[in-house]
Coordinates of C-alpha atoms in Angstrom, one line a residue:
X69 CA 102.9 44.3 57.8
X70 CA 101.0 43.2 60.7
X71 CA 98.3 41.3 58.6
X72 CA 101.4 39.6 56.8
X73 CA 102.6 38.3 60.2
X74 CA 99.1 37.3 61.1
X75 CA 98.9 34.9 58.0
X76 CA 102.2 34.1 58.7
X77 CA 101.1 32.2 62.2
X78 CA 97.5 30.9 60.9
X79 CA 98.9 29.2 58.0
X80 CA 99.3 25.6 58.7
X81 CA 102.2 23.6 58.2
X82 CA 102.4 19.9 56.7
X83 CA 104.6 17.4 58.1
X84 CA 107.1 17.3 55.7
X85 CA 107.4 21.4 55.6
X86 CA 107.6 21.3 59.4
X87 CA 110.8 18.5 58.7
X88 CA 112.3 21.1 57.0
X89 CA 111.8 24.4 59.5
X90 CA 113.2 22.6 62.5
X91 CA 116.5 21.5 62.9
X92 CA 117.8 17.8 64.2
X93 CA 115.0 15.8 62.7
X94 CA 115.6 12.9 61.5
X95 CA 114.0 10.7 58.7
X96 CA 114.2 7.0 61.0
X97 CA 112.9 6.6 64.8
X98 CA 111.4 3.8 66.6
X99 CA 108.7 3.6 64.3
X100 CA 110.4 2.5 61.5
X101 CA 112.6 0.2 64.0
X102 CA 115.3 2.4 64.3
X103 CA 116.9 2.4 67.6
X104 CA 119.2 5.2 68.0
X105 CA 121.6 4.4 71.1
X106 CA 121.4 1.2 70.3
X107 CA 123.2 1.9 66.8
X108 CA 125.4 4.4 68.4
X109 CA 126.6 1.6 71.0
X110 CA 127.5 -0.7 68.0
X111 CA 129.2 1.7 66.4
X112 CA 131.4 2.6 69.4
X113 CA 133.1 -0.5 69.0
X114 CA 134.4 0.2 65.9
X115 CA 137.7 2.6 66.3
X116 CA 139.6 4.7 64.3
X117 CA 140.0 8.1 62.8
X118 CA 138.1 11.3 63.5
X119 CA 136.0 14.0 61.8
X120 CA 137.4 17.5 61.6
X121 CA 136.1 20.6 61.9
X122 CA 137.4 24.6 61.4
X123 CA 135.5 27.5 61.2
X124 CA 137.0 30.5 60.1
X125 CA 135.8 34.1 60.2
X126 CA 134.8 34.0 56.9
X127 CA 132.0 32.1 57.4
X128 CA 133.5 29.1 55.7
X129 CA 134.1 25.4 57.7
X130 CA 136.0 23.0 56.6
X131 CA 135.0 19.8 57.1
X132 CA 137.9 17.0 57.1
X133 CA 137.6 13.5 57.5
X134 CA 141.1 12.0 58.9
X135 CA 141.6 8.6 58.6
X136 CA 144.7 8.2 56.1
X137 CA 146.2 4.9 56.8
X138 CA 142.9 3.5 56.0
X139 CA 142.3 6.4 52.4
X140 CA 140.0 8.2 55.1
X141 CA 137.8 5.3 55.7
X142 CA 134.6 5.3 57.9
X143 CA 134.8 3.6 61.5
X144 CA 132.4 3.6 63.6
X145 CA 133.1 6.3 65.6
X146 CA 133.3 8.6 62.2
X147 CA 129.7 8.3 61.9
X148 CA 129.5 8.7 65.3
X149 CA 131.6 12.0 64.9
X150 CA 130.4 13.0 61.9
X151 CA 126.3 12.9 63.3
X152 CA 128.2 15.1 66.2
X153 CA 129.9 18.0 63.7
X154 CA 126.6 18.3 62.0
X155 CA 124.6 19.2 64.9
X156 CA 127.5 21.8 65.7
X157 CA 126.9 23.3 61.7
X158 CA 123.0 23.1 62.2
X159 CA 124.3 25.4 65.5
X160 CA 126.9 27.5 63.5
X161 CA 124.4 30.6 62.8
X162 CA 127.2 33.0 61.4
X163 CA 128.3 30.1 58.9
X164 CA 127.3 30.1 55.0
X165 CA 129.9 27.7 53.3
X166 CA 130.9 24.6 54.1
X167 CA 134.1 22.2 52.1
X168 CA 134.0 18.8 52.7
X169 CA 137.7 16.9 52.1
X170 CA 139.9 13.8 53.4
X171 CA 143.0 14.2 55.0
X172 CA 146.3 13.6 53.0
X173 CA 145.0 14.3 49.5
X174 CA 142.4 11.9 49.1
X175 CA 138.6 12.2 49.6
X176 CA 137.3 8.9 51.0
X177 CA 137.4 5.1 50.5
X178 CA 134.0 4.5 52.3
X179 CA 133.4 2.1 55.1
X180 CA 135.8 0.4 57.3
X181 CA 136.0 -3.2 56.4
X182 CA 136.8 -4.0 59.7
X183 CA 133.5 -2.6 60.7
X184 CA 131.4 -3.9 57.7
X185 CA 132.7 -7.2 58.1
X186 CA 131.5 -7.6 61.8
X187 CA 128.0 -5.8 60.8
X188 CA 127.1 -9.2 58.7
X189 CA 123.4 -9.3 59.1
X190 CA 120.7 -7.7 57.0
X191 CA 119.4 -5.8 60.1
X192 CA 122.9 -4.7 60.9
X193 CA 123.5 -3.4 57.6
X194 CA 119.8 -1.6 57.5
X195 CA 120.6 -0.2 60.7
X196 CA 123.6 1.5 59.7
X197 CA 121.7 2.6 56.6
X198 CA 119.3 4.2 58.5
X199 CA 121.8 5.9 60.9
X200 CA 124.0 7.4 57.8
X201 CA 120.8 8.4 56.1
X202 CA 119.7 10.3 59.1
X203 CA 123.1 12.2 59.6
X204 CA 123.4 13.1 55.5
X205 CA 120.0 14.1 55.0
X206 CA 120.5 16.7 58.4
X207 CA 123.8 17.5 56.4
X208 CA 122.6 17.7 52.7
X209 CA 119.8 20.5 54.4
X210 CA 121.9 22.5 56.5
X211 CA 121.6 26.4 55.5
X212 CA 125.4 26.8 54.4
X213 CA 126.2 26.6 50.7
X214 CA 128.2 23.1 50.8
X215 CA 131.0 21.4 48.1
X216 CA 133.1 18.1 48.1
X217 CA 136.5 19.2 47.4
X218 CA 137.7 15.4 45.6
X219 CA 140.9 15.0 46.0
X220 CA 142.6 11.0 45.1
X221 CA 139.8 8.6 45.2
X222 CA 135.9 9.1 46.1
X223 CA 135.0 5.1 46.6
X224 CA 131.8 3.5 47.6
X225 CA 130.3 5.6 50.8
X226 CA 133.2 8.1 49.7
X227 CA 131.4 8.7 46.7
X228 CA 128.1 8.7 48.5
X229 CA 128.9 11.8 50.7
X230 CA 130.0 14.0 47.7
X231 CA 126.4 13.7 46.6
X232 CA 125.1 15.2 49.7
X233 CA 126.8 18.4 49.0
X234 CA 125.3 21.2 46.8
X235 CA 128.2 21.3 44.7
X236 CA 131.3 18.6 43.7
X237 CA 135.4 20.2 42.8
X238 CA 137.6 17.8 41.5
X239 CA 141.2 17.8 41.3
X240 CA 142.9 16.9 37.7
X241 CA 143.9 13.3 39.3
X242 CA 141.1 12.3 41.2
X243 CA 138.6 9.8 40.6
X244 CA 134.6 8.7 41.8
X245 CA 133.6 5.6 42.1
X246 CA 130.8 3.4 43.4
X247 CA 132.2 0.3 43.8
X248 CA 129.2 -1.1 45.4
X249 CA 127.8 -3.8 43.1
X250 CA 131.2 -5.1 43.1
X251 CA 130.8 -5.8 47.2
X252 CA 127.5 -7.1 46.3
X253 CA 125.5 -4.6 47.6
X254 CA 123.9 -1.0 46.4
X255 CA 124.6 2.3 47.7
X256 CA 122.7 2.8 51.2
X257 CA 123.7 6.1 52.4
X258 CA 121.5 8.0 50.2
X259 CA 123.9 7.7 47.3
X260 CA 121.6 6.3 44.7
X261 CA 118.5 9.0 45.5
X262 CA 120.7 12.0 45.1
X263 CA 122.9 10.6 42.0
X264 CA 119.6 10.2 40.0
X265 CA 118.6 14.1 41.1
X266 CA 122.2 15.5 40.0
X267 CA 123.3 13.5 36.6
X268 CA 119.6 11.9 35.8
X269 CA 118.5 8.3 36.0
X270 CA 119.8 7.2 32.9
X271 CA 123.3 8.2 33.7
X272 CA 123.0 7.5 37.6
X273 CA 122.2 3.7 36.2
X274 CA 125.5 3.4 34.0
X275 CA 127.6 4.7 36.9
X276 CA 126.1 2.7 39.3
X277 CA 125.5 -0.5 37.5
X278 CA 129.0 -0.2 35.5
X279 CA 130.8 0.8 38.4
X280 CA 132.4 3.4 36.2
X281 CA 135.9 4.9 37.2
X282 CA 134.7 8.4 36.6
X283 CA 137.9 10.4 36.3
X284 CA 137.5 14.4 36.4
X285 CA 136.7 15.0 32.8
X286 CA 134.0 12.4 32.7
X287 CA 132.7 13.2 35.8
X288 CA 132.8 16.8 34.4
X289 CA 131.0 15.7 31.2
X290 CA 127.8 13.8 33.0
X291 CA 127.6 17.0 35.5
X292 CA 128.5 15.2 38.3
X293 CA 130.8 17.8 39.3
X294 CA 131.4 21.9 38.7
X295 CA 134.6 22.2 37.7
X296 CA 138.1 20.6 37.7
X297 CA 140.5 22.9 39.9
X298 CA 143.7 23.3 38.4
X299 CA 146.2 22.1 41.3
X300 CA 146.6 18.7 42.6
X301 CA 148.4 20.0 45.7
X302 CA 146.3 19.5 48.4
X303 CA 146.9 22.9 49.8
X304 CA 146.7 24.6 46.7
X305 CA 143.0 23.0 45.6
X306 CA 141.8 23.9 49.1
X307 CA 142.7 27.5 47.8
X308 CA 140.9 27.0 44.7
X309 CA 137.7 25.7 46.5
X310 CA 138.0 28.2 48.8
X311 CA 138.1 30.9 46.2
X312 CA 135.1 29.3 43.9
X313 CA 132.9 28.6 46.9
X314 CA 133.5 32.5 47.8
X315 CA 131.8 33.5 44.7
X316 CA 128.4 32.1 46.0
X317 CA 128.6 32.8 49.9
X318 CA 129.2 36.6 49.3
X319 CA 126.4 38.6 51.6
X320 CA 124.7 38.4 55.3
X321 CA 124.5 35.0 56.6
X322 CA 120.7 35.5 57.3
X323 CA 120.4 35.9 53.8
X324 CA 122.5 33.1 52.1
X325 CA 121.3 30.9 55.0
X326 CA 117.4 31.7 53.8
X327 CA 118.5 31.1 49.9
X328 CA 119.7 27.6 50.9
X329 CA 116.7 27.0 53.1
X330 CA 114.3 27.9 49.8
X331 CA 116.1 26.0 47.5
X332 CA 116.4 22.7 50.1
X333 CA 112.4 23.2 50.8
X334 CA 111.8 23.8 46.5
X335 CA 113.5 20.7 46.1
X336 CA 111.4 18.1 48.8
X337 CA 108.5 19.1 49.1
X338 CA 105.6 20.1 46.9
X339 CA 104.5 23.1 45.0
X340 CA 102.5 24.8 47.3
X341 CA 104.0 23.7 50.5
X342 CA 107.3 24.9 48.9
X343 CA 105.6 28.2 47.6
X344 CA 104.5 28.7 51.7
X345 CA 107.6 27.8 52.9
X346 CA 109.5 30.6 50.6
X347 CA 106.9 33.0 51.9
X348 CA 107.8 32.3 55.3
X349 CA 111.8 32.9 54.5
X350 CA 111.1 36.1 53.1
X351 CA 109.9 37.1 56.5
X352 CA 112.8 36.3 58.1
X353 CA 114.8 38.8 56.0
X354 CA 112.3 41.3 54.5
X355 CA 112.8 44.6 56.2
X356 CA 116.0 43.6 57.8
X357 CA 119.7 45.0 58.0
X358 CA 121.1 43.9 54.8
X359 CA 117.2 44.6 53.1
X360 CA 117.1 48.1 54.1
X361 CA 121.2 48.6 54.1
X362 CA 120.6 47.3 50.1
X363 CA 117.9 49.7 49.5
X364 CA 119.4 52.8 51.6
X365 CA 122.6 52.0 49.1
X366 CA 120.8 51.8 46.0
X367 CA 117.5 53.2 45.7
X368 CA 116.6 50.4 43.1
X369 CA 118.3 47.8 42.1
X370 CA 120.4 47.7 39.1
X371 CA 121.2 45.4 36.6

């Protein structure tokens, strides 16, 4: 064991695994001419709605974004908020699932126009790329199991977000849609990079060059999403997600928190780095409570 832990401390690190092991890095700073508070300031200006957060005992949050006069659109200070409630989940050591929904039955309509209208300059527009990127890559690798509970309409950045969670719910009703080539742009909050991983590039290009009104059996069809919940009733389907999401999040924290850890690391970075950075999980849970309660329990483990 203590020639494990040895290795464990000589082994060196690349730069991308270390981006994984440590929490609140970002992918943009200054040398990519990303200015931060700068952003944050121009964001400010830009009012309206808020970003929700519960936690329950369970070790579920529920992540809600409230803005229904406007179908839950982004302000400014949403992605101000919502770079706020994902530092509090990279915090939340006790949590292992996470649901992501809009307020009032529908998911999201994407950005404010108000706000995208004032941001009218390339740089503006890169700037709030980079910000969003930052604040959904920190979300799309925090350790709790996460799902977009689609509900109504998914539109442009709306549709974006539900791709930065492990697993997408719809509702019989709802819809996704990237409606960005028909605002003459392309997705910039990541959308585009994790559409191609989850439904392939072929598909990801129809979607995204169609701007395809993918109802839930389509959606269902392409694998874009798990399953279609069988309420529209906004209370109800949070029931339902609850309940599938359960299925997954069962077990110690430290241990579902590690699994989600492995598969973010399996997924960005290379073989070997990713082989390392498994090793290094399994010594944050080999030999501890739920290991030895699981062995105490069983002797050996059973199909």
């Amino acid at each position: 064991m203590k020639m494990a832990k040895s290795l464990l401390k000589t082994a060196s690190l690349s730069g991308r695994t270390k981006l994984l092991h440590q929490t609140g890095l970002s992918l943009y700073s200054t040398s990519h001419g990303f200015y931060e508070e700068e952003v944050k300031k121009t964001l400010q200006q830009f009012p309206g709605g808020s970003i929700d957060l519960q936690k329950e005992d369970n070790g579920i949050g529920i992540l809600t974004l409230n803005n229904p006069s406007k179908m839950n659109a982004f302000s400014g200070v949403m992605m101000l908020q919502l770079l706020e409630k994902v530092i509090e989940l990279e915090n939340w050591t006790e949590g292992k699932g996470l649901i992501v929904r809009g307020a009032k039955n529908t998911f999201s309509s994407g950005s404010d126009l108000n706000a995208v209208k004032s941001l009218g300059t390339p740089e503006d527009g890169m700037a709030v790329c980079m910000f969003m990127q930052n604040t959904l890559t920190r979300f799309m690798r925090l350790p709790l199991i996460s799902v977009a509970l689609v509900q109504g309409w998914a539109l442009g950045g709306g549709a974006e977000f539900t791709t930065a969670c492990d697993f997408r719910l719809m509702t019989p009703e709802s819809k996704i849609r990237f409606v960005h080539k028909e605002m003459g742009i392309i997705p910039s909050w990541g959308g585009t990079t994790r559409l191609v991983e989850i439904i392939g590039s072929r598909q990801a290009l129809k979607v995204l060059s169609g701007a395809l009104k993918l109802d839930s059996k389509n959606a269902l069809n392409i694998g874009m999403v798990e399953e279609v919940l069988q309420s529209s009733d906004e209370t109800k389907s949070l029931e339902e997600a609850q309940e599938w999401l359960k299925q997954f999040i069962q077990g110690p924290p430290e241990v579902i928190r590690a699994l989600k850890k492995s598969v973010c690391s399996g997924r960005e970075l290379y073989l070997e780095e990713a082989l390392q950075n498994e090793r290094d999980l399994l010594g944050t849970v080999w030999g501890g409570p739920a290991n030895l309660e699981a062995i105490a329990k069983k002797g050996k483990f059973n199909k």
